[in-house]
PDB file of C-alpha atoms in Angstrom:
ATOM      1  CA  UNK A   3      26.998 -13.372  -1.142  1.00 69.00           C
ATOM      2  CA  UNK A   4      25.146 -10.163  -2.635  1.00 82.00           C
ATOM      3  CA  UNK A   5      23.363  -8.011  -0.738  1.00 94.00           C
ATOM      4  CA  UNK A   6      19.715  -7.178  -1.858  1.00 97.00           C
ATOM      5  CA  UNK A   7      19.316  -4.867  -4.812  1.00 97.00           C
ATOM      6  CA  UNK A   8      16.886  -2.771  -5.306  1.00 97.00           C
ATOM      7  CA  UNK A   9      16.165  -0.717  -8.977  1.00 97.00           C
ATOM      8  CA  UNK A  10      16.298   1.879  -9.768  1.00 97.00           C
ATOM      9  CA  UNK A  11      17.527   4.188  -7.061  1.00 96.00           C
ATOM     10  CA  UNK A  12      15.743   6.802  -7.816  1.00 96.00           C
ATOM     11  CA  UNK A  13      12.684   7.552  -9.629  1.00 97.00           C
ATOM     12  CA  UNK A  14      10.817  10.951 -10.543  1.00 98.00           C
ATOM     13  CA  UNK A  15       7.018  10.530 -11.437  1.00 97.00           C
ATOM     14  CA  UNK A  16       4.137  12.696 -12.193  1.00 97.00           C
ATOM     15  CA  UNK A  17       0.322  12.708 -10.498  1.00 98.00           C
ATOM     16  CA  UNK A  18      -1.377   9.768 -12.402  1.00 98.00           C
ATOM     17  CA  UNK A  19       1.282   7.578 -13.675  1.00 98.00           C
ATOM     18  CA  UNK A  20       1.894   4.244 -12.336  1.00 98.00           C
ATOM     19  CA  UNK A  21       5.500   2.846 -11.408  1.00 98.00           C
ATOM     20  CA  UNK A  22       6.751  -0.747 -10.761  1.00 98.00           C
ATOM     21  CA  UNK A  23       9.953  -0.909  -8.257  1.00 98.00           C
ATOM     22  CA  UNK A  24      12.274  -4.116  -8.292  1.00 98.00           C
ATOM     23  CA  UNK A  25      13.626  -5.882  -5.331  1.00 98.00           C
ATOM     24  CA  UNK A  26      16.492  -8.907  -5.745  1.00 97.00           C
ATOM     25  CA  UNK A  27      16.748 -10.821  -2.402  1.00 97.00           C
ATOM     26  CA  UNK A  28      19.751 -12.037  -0.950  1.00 97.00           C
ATOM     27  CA  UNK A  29      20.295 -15.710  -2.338  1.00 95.00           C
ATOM     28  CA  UNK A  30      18.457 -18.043  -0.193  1.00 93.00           C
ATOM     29  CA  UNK A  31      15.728 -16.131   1.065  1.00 94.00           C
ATOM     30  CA  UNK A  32      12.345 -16.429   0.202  1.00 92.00           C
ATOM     31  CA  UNK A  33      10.393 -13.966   2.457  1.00 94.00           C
ATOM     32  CA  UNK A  34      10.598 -10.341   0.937  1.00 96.00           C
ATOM     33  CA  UNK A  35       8.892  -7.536   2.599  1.00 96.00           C
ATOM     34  CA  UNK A  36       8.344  -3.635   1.335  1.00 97.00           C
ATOM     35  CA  UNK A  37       8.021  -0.628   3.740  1.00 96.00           C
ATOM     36  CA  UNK A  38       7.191   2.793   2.832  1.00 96.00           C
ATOM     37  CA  UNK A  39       9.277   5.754   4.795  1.00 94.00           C
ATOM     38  CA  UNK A  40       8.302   9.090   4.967  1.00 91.00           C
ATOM     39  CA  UNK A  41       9.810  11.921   7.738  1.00 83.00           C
ATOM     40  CA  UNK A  42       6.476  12.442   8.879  1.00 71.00           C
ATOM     41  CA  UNK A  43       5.424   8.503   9.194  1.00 74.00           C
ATOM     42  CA  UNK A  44       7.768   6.694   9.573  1.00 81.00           C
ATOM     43  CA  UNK A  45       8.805   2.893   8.791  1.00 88.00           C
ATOM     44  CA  UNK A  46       5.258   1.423   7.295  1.00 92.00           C
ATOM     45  CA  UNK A  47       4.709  -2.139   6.018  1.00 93.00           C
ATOM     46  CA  UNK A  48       3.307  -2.277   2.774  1.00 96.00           C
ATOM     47  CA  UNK A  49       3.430  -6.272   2.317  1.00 93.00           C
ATOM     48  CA  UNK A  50       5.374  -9.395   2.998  1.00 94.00           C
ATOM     49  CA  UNK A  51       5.916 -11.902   0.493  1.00 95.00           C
ATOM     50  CA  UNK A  52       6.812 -15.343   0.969  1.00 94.00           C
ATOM     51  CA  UNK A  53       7.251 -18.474  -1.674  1.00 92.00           C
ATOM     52  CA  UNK A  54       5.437 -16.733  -3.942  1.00 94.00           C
ATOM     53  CA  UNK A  55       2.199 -15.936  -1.757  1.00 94.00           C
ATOM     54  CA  UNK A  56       1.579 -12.401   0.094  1.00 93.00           C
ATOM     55  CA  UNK A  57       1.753 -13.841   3.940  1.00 90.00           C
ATOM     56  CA  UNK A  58       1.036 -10.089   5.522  1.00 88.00           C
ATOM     57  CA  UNK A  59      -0.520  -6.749   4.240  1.00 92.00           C
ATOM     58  CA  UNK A  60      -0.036  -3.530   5.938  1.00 92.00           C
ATOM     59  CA  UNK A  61      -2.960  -0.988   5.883  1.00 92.00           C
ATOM     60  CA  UNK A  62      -2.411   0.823   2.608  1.00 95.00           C
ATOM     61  CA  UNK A  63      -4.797   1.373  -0.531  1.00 96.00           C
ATOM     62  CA  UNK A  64      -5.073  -1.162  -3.474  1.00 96.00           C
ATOM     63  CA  UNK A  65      -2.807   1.174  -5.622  1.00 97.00           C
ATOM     64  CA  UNK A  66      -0.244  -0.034  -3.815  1.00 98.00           C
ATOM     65  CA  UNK A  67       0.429  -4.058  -4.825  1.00 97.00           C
ATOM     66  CA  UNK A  68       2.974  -6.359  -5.096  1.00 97.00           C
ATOM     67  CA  UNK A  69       4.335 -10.197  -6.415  1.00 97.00           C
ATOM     68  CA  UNK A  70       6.982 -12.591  -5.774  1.00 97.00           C
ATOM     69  CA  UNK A  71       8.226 -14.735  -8.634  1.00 96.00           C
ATOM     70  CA  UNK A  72       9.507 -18.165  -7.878  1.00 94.00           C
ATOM     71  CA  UNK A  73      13.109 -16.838  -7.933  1.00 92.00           C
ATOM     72  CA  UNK A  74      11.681 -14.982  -5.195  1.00 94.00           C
ATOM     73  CA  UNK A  75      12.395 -11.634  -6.989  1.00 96.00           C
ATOM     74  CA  UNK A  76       9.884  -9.393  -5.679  1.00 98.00           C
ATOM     75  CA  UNK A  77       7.966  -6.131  -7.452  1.00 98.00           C
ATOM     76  CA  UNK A  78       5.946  -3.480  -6.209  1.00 98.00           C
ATOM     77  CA  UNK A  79       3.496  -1.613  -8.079  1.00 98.00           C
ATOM     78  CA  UNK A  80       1.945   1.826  -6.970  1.00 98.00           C
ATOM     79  CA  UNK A  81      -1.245   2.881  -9.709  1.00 96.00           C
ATOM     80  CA  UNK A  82      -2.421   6.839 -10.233  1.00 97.00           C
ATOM     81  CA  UNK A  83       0.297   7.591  -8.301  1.00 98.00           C
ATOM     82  CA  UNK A  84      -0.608  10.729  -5.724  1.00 97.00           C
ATOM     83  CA  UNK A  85       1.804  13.199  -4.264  1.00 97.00           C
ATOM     84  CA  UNK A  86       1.892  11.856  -0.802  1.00 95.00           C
ATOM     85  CA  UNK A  87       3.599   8.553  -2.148  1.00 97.00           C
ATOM     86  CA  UNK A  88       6.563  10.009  -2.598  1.00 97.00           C
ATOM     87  CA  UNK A  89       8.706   8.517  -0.365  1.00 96.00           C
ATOM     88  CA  UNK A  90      11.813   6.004   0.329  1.00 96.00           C
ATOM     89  CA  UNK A  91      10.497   2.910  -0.375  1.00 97.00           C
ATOM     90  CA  UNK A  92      12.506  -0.066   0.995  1.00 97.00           C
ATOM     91  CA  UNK A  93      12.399  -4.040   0.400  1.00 97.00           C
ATOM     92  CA  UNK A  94      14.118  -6.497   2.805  1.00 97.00           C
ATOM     93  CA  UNK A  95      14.501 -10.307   2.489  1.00 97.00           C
ATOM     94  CA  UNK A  96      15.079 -12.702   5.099  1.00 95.00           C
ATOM     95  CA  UNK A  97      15.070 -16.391   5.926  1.00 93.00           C
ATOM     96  CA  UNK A  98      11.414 -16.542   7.545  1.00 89.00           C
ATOM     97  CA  UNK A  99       9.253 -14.184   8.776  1.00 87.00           C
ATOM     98  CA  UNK A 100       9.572 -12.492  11.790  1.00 89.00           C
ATOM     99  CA  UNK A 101      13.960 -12.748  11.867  1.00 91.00           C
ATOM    100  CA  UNK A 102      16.662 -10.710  10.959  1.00 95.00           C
ATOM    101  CA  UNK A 103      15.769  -8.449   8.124  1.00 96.00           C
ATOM    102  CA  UNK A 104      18.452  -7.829   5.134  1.00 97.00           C
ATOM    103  CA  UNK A 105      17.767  -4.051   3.190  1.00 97.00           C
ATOM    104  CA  UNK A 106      18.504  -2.882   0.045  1.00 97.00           C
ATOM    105  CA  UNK A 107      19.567   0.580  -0.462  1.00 95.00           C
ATOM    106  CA  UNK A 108      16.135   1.935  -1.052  1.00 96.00           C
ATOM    107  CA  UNK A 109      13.847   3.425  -4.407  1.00 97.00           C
ATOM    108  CA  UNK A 110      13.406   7.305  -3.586  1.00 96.00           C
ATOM    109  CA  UNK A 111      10.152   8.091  -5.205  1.00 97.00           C
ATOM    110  CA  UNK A 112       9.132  11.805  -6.038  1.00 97.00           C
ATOM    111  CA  UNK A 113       5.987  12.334  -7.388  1.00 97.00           C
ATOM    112  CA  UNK A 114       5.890  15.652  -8.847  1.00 96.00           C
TER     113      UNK A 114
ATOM    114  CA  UNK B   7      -0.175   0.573  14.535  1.00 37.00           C
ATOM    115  CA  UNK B   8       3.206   1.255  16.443  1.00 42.00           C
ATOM    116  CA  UNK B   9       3.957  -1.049  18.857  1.00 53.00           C
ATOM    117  CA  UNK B  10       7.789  -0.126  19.531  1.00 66.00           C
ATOM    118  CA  UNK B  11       8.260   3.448  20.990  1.00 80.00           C
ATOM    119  CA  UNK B  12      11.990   4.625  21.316  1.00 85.00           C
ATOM    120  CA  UNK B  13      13.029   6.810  23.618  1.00 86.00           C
ATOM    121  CA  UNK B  14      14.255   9.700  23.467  1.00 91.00           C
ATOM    122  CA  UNK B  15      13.432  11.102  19.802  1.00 90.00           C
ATOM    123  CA  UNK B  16      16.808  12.223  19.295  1.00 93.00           C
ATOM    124  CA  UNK B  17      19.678  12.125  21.159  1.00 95.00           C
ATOM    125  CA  UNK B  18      22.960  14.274  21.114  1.00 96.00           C
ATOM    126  CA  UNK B  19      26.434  13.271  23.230  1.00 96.00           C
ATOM    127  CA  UNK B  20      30.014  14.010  22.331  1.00 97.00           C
ATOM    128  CA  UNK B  21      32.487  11.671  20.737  1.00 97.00           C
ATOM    129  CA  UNK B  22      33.420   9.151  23.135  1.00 97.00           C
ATOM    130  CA  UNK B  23      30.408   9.279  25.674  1.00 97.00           C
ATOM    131  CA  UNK B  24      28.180   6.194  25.973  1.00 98.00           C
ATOM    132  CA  UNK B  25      24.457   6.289  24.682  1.00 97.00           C
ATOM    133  CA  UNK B  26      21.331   4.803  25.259  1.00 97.00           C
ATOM    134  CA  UNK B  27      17.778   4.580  23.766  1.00 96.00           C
ATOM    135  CA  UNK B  28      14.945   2.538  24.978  1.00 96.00           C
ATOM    136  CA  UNK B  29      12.160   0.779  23.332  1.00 95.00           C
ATOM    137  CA  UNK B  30       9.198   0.242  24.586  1.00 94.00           C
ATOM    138  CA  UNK B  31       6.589  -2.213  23.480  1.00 94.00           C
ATOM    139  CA  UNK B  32       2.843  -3.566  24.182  1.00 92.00           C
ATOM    140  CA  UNK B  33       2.452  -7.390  23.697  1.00 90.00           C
ATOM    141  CA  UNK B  34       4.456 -10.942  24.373  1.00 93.00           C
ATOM    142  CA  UNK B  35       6.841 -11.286  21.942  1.00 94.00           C
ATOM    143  CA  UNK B  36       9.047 -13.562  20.149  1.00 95.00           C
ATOM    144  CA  UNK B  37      11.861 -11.631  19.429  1.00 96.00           C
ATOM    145  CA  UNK B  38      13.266  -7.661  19.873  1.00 96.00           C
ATOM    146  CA  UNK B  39      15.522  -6.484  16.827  1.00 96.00           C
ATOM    147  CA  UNK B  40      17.842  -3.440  16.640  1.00 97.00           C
ATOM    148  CA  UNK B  41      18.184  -1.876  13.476  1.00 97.00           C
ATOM    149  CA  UNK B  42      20.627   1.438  12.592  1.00 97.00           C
ATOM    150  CA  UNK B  43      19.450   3.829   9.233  1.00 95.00           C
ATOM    151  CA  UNK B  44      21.890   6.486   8.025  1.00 92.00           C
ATOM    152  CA  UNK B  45      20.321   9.523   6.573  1.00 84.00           C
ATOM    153  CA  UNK B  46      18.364   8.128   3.006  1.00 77.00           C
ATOM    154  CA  UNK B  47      20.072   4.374   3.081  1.00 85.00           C
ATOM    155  CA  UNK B  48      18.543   1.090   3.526  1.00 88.00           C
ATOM    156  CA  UNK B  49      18.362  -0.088   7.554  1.00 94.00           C
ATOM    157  CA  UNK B  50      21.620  -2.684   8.610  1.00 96.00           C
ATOM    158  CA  UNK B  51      20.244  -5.196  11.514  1.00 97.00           C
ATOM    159  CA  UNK B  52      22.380  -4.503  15.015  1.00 97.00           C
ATOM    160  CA  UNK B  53      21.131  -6.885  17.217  1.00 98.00           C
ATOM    161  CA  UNK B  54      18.405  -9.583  17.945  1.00 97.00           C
ATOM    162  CA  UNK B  55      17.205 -10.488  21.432  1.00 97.00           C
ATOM    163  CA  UNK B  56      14.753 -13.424  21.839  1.00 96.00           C
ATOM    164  CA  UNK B  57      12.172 -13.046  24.705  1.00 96.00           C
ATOM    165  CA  UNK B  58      14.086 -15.600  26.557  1.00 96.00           C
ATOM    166  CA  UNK B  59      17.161 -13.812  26.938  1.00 97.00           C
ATOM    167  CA  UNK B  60      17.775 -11.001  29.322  1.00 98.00           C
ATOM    168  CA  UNK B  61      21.089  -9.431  27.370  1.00 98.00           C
ATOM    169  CA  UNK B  62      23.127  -9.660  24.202  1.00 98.00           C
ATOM    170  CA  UNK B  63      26.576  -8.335  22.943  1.00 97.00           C
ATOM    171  CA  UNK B  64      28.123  -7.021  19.892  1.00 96.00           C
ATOM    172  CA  UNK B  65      31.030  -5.323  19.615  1.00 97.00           C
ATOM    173  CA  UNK B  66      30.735  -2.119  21.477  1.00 98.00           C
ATOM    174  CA  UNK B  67      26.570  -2.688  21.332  1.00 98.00           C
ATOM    175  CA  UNK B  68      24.743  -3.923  24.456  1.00 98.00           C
ATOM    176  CA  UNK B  69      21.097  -5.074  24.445  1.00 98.00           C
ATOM    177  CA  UNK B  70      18.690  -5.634  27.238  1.00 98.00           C
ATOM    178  CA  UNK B  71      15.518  -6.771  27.434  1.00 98.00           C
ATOM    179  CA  UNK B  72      12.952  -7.002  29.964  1.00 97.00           C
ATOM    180  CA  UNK B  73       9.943  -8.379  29.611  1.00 96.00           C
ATOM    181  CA  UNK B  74       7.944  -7.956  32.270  1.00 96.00           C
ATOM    182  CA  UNK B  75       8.198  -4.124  31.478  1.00 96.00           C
ATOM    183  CA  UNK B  76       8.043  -5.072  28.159  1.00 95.00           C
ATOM    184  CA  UNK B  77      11.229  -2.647  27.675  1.00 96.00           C
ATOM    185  CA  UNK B  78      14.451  -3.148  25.681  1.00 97.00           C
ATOM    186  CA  UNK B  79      17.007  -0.513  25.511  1.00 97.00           C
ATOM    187  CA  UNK B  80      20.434  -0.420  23.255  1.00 97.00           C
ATOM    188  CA  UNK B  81      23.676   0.969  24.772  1.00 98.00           C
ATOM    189  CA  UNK B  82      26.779   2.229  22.276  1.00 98.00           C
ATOM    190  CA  UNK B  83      30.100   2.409  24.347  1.00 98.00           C
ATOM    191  CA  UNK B  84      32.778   4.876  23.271  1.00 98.00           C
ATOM    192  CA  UNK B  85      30.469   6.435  20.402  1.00 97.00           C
ATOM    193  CA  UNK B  86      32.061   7.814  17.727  1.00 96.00           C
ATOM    194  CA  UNK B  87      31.004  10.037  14.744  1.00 95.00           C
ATOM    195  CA  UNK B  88      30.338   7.085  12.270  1.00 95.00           C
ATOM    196  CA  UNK B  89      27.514   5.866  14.968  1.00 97.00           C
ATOM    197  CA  UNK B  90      25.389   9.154  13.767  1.00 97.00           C
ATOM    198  CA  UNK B  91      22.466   7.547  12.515  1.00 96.00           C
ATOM    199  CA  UNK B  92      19.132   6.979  13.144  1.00 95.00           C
ATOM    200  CA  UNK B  93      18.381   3.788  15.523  1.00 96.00           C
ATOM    201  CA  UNK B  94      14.915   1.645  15.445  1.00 95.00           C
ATOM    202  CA  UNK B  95      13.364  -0.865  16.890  1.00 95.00           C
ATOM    203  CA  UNK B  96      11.293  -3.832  16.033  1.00 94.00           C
ATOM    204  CA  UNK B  97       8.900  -6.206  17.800  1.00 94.00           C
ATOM    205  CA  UNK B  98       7.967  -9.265  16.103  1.00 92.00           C
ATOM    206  CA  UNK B  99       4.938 -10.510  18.291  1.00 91.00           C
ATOM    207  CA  UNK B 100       3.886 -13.861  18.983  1.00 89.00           C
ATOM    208  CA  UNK B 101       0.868 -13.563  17.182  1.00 85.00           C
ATOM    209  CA  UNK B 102       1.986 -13.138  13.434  1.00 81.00           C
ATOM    210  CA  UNK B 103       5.517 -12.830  13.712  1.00 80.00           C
ATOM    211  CA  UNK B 104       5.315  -9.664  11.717  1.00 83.00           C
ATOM    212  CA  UNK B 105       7.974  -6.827  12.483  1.00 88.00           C
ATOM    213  CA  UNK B 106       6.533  -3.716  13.924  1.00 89.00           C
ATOM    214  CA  UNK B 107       8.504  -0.400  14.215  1.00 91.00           C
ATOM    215  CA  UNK B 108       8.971   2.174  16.088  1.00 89.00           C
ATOM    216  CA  UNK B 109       9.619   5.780  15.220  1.00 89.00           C
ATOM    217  CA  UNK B 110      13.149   5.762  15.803  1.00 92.00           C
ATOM    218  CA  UNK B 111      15.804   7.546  18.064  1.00 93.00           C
ATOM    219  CA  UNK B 112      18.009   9.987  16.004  1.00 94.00           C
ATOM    220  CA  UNK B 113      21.708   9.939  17.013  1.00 96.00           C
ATOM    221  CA  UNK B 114      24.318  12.765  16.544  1.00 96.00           C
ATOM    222  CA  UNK B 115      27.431  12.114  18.129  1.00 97.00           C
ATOM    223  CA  UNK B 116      29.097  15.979  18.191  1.00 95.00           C
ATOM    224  CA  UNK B 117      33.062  15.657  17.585  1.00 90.00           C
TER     225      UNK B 117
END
């Protein structure tokens, strides 16, 4: 069974622009979540999806948004993009909320 | 906010000693999950503990969890320098069943 996959690995952006990270759960799953991770802060949730329908939002601004698709594919938009999102941003699918969480190998985001 | 805290921040033995972190958390719970990050890559789950059970086993990984000090801690046997890493925690409480992290313990096994 494939693992999730996350595109693209990396990603270099300037102040302003707008990106749109991809997130393939593991076959099966239909709860995705996203979590920002910076050195300084940590593991923060950004949102959880599940069937379609955002179940949980962590406490970030509205330039940061998200969507499931009914293939439970899962993307995450950040708008006028600032330097402080740059970061390791990570999406993780699993069975039902609240169990065993499977990662993909991360977007790093720099924001120049 | 944080409701797992690890302890220590970061943690250095030599090849072959045992280690342990702790987590420490603030409300009932459903469940207690390990999780191990090396440097830049996605997390891989270790372990989960439900709030019923006192102690799980995988491998050379021990959990505990108590939670009437609403503590868990996570002991590697015979590290080795592949265990290097950084190790988190996560409570899901009973309330939402949302995962909430702690910081992390960093891990260097010297060899």
């Amino acid at each position: 069974k494939a693992g999730v996959t996350q595109t693209p690995r990396y990603l270099i952006k300037t102040r302003g622009q707008q990106v749109t990270l991809s997130c393939s759960p593991i076959s099966g799953h239909r709860s995705v979540s996203w979590y920002q991770q910076t050195p300084g802060q940590g593991l923060q949730f950004l949102f959880e999806y599940f069937s379609e329908t955002q179940r949980n939002k962590g406490n970030f601004p509205g330039r940061f948004s998200g969507r499931q698709f009914s293939n439970s594919r899962s993307e995450m938009n950040v708008s006028t993009l600032e330097l402080g999102d740059s970061a390791l941003y990570l999406c993780a699918s699993s069975l039902a909320t609240g169990e065993k969480l499977f990662f993909g190998s991360g977007t790093q985001l720099s924001v120049l | 906010s944080q409701q797992g805290e690890e302890d220590p921040q970061a943690l250095s033995i030599q090849e072959g000693e045992n280690a342990t972190m702790n987590c420490s958390y603030k409300t009932s719970i459903n469940n207690l999950q390990w999780y191990r990050q090396n440097s830049g890559r996605g997390l891989v789950h270790l372990i989960l503990i439900r709030s019923n059970e006192r102690e799980k086993h995988s491998g050379r990984l021990r959990v505990t969890l108590d939670t009437s000090k609403k503590s868990s801690s996570l002991l590697i046997t015979a590290s080795r320098a592949a265990d290097t890493a950084s190790y988190f925690c996560a409570t899901v409480p009973d309330s939402n069943y949302q995962l909430i992290w702690g910081a992390g313990t960093k891990l260097i096994i010297k060899p």
